[in-house]
Short mmCIF file of C-alpha atoms in Angstrom, two decimals:
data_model
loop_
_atom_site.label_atom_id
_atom_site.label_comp_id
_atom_site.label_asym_id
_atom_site.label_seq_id
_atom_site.Cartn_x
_atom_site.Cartn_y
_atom_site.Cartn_z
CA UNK A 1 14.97 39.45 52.49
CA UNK A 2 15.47 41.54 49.58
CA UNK A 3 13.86 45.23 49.18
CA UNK A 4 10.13 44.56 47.78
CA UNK A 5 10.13 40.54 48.46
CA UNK A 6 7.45 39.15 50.27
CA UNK A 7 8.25 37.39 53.83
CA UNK A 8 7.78 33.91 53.72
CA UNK A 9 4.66 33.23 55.56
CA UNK A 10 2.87 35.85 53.01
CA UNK A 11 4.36 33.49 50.43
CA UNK A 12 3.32 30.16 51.98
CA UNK A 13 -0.47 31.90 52.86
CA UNK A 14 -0.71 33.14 49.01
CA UNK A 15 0.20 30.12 47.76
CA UNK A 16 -2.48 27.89 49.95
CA UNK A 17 -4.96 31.10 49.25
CA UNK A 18 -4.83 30.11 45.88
CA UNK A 19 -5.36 26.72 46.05
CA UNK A 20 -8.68 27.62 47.82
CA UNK A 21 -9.77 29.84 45.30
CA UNK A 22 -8.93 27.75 42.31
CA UNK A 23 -10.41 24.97 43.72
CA UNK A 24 -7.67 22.84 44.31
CA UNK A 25 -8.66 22.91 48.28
CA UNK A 26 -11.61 22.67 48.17
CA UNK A 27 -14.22 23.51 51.04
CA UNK A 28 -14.63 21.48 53.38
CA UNK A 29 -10.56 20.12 52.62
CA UNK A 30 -8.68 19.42 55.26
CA UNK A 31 -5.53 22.06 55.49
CA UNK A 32 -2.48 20.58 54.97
CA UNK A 33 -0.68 20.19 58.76
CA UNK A 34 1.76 22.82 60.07
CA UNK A 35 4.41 19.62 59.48
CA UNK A 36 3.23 19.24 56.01
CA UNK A 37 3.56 22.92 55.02
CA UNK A 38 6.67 22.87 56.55
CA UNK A 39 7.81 20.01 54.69
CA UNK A 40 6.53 21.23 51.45
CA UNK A 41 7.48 25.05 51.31
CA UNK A 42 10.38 24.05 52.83
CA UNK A 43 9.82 27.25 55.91
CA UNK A 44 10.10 26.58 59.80
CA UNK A 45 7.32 26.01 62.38
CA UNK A 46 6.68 29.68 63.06
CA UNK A 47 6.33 30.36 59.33
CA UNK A 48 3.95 28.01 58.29
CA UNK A 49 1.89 28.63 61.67
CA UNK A 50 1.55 32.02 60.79
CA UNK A 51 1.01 31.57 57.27
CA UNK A 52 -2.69 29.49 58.41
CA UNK A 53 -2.82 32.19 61.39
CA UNK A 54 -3.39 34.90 58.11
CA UNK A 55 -5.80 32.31 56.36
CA UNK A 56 -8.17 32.20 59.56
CA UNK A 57 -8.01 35.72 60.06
CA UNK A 58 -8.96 36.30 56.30
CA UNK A 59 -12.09 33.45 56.87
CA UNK A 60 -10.87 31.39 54.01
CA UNK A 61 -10.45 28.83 56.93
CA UNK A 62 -11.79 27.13 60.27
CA UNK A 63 -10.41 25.63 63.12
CA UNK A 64 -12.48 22.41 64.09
CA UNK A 65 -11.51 21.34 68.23
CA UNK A 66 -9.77 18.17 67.93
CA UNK A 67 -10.08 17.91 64.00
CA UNK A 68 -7.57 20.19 62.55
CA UNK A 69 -8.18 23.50 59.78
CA UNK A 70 -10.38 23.29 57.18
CA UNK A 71 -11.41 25.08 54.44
CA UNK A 72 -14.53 26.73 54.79
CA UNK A 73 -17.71 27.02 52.14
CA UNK A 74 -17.33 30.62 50.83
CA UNK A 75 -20.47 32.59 50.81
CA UNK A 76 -21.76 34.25 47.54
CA UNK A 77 -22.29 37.99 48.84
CA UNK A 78 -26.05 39.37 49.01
CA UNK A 79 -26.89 42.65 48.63
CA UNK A 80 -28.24 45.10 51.38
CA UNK A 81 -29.95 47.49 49.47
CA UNK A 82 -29.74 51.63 50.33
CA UNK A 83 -32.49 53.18 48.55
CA UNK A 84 -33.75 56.73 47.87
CA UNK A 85 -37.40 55.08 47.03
CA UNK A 86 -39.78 54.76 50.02
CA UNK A 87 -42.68 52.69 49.46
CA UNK A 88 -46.15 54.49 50.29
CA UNK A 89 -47.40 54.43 53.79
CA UNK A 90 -44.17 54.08 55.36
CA UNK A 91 -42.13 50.64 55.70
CA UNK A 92 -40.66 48.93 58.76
CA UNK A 93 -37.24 49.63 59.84
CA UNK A 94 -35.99 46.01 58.36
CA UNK A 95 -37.96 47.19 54.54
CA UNK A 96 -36.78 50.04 54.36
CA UNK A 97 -32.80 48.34 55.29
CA UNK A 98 -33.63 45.73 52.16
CA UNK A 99 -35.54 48.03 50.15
CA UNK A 100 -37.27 44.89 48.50
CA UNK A 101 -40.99 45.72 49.99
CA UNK A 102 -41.94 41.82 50.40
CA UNK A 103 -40.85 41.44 54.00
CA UNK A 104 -39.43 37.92 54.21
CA UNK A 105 -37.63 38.94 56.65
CA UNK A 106 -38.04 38.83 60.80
CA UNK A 107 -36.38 40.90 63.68
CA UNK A 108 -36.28 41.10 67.10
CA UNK A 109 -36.13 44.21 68.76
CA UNK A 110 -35.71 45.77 72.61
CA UNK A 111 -35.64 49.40 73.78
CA UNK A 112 -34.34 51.32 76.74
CA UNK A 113 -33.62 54.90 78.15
CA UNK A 114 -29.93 55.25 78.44
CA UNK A 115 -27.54 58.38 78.77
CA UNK A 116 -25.56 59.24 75.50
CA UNK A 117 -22.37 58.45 75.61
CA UNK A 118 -19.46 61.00 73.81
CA UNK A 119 -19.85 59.54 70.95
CA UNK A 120 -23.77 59.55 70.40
CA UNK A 121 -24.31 62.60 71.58
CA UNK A 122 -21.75 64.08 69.14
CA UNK A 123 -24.00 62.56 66.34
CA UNK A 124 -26.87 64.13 67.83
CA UNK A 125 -25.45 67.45 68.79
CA UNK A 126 -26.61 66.89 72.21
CA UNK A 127 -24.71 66.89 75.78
CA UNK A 128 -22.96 63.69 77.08
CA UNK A 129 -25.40 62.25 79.46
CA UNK A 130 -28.60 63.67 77.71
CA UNK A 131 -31.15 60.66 77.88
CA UNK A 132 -31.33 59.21 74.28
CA UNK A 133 -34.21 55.73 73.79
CA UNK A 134 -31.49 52.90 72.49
CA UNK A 135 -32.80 50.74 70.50
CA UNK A 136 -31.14 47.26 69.38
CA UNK A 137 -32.19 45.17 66.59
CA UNK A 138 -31.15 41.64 65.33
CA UNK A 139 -32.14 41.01 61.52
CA UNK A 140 -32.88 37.61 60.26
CA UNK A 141 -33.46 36.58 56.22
CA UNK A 142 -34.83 32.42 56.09
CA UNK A 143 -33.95 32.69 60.00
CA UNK A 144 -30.24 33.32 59.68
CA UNK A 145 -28.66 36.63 61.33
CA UNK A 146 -27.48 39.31 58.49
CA UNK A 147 -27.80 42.23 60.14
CA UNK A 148 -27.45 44.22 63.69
CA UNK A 149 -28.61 47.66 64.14
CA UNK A 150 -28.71 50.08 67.32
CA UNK A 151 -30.42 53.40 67.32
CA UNK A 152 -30.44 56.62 69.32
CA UNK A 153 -32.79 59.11 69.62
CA UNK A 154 -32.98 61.69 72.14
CA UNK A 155 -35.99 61.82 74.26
CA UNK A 156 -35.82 65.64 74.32
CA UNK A 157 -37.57 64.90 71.07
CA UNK A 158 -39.49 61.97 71.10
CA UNK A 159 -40.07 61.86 75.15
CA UNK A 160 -43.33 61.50 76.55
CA UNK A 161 -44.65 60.86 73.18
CA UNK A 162 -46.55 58.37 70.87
CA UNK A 163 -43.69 57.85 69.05
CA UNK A 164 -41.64 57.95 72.09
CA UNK A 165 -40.83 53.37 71.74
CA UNK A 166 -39.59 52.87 68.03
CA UNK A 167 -41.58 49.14 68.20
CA UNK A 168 -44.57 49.83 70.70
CA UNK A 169 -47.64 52.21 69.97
CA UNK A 170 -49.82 53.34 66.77
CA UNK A 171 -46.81 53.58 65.27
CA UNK A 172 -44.70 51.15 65.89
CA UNK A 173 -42.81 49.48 63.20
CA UNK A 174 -43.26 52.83 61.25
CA UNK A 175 -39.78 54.15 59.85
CA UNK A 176 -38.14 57.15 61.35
CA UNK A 177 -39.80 59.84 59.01
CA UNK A 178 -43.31 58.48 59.31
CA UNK A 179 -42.86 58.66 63.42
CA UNK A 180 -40.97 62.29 63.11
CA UNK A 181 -44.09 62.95 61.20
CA UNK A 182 -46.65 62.43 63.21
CA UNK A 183 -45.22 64.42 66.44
CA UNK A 184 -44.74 67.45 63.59
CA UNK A 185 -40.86 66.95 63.22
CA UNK A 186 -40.16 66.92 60.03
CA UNK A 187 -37.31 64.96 58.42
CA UNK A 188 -35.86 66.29 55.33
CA UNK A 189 -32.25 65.04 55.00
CA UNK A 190 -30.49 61.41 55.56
CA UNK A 191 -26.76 61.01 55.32
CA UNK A 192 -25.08 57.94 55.61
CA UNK A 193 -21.43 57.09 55.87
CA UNK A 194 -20.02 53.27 55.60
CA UNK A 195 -16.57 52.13 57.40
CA UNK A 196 -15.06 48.88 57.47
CA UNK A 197 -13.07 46.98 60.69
CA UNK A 198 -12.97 44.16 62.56
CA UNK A 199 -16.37 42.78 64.14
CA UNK A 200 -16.57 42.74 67.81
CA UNK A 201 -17.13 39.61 69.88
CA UNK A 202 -20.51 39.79 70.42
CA UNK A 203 -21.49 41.36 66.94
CA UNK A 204 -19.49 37.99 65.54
CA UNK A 205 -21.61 35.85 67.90
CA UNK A 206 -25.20 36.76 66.95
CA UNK A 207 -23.87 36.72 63.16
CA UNK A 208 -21.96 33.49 63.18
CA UNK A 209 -18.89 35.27 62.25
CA UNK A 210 -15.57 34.00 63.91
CA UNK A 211 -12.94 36.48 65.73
CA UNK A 212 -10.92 38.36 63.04
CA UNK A 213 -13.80 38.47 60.70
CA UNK A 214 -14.47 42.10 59.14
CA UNK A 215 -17.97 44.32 59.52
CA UNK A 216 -19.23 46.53 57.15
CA UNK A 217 -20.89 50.11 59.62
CA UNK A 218 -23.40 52.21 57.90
CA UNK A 219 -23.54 55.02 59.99
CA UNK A 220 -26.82 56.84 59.81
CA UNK A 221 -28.28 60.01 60.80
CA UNK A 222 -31.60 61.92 60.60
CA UNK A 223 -31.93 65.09 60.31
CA UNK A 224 -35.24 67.71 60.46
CA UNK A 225 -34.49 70.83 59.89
CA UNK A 226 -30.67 70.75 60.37
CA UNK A 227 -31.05 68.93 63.76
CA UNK A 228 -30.08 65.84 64.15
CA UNK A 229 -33.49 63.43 65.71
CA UNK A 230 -32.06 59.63 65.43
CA UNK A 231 -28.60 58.08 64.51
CA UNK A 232 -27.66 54.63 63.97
CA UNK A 233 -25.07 52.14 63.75
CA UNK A 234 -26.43 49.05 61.08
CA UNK A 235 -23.80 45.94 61.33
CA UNK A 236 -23.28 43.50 58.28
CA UNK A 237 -20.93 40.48 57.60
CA UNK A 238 -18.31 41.71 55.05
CA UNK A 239 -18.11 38.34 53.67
CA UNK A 240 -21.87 37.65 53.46
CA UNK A 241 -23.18 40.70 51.78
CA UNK A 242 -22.54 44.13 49.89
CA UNK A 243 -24.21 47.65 50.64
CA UNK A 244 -26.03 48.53 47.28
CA UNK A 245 -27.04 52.12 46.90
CA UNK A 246 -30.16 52.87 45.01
CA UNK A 247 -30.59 56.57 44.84
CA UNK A 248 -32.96 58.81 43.11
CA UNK A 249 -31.37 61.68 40.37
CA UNK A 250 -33.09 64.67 40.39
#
């Protein structure tokens, strides 16, 4: 292989990624066979197995048990929209995620005291082992999955109470600032910082994502007066939607 030339099963996969984009497979298609795109591009066994082992793990195809590959129906993105606007009154956690104020959409929700592990309590500028209340949310638009979300906050601020349950009390439903509020913390800055990698198994199983598939991780944090009082990890499909921003100029 020459300096700068692809290897071959980048060759055969580009070739076959094309065809899927242009049409030419389309979904639903059978792939051709691992003989046929030997045959055809004229590579070995290994080659054109790895050449549909890069189209899976890009999610331009399926494997079907007993059936063979297949090219799969290609979702138009949605957006998730970020937005400095906050309706008033306060919004539920999954309005103020979409930002769309007509709440079409459902979630599920559970709670539970935990310890804070490195990580979280890094976020929080709080010791490892601190209790934090995790809670874990699955997001559903027309009934179908689109978004995961756990939050910590620690219960050296919320604990013992109203607001100490995100979902449960007078509260409950309220957004972070409107429950900060009304146990006198006051939250005046948000940041927000969004990563891409690979979903993990059980993030891909409540989405309907396959292994391989990529996840978009807003990583958010609340802060009242310089101290962080709840941080959270929201989950998306990269292939199913896009994080919009919508923010204020002042």
């Amino acid at each position: 292989m020459t300096f700068g030339e692809q290897p071959a099963y980048l060759r055969v996969a580009g070739d076959l990624r094309q065809k899927i984009v242009n049409g030419s497979l389309p979904p639903h298609t059978r792939l051709p066979s691992q003989a046929r795109i030997r045959q055809e591009y004229g590579v070995s066994d290994t080659v054109a197995l790895e050449a549909r082992k890069v189209l899976m793990a890009e999610g331009l195809v399926e494997g079907r048990s007993g059936s063979g590959t297949y090219v799969r129906e290609r979702p138009v993105p949605r957006s998730v929209a970020r937005s400095g606007y906050r309706p008033a009154g306060g919004a539920t956690p999954f309005r103020q995620e979409q930002a769309d104020g007509d709440g079409r959409g459902t979630w599920e929700s559970s709670s539970a005291q935990t310890e804070a592990g490195a990580s979280v309590a890094e976020r929080l500028s709080i010791k490892p082992g601190d209790r934090v209340m995790c809670t874990r949310y699955v997001f559903r638009e027309a009934g179908e999955a689109m978004m995961l979300s756990t939050s910590w906050e620690p219960l050296a601020v919320t604990g013992r109470t109203p607001v100490m349950l995100p979902e449960e009390g007078p509260l409950g439903g309220m957004g972070v600032v409107e429950r900060m509020a009304a146990i006198d913390v006051i939250v005046d800055n948000v940041t927000e910082e969004v990563g891409a990698r690979p979903g993990l198994a059980e993030e891909l199983h409540a989405l309907g994502g396959v292994p391989g598939h990529v996840v978009l991780v807003v990583q958010r944090t609340f802060f009242a007066s310089g101290r962080p009082v709840e941080t959270a990890d929201v989950v998306v499909p990269a292939d199913r939607y896009r994080v919009a921003y919508h923010l204020p100029v002042r």
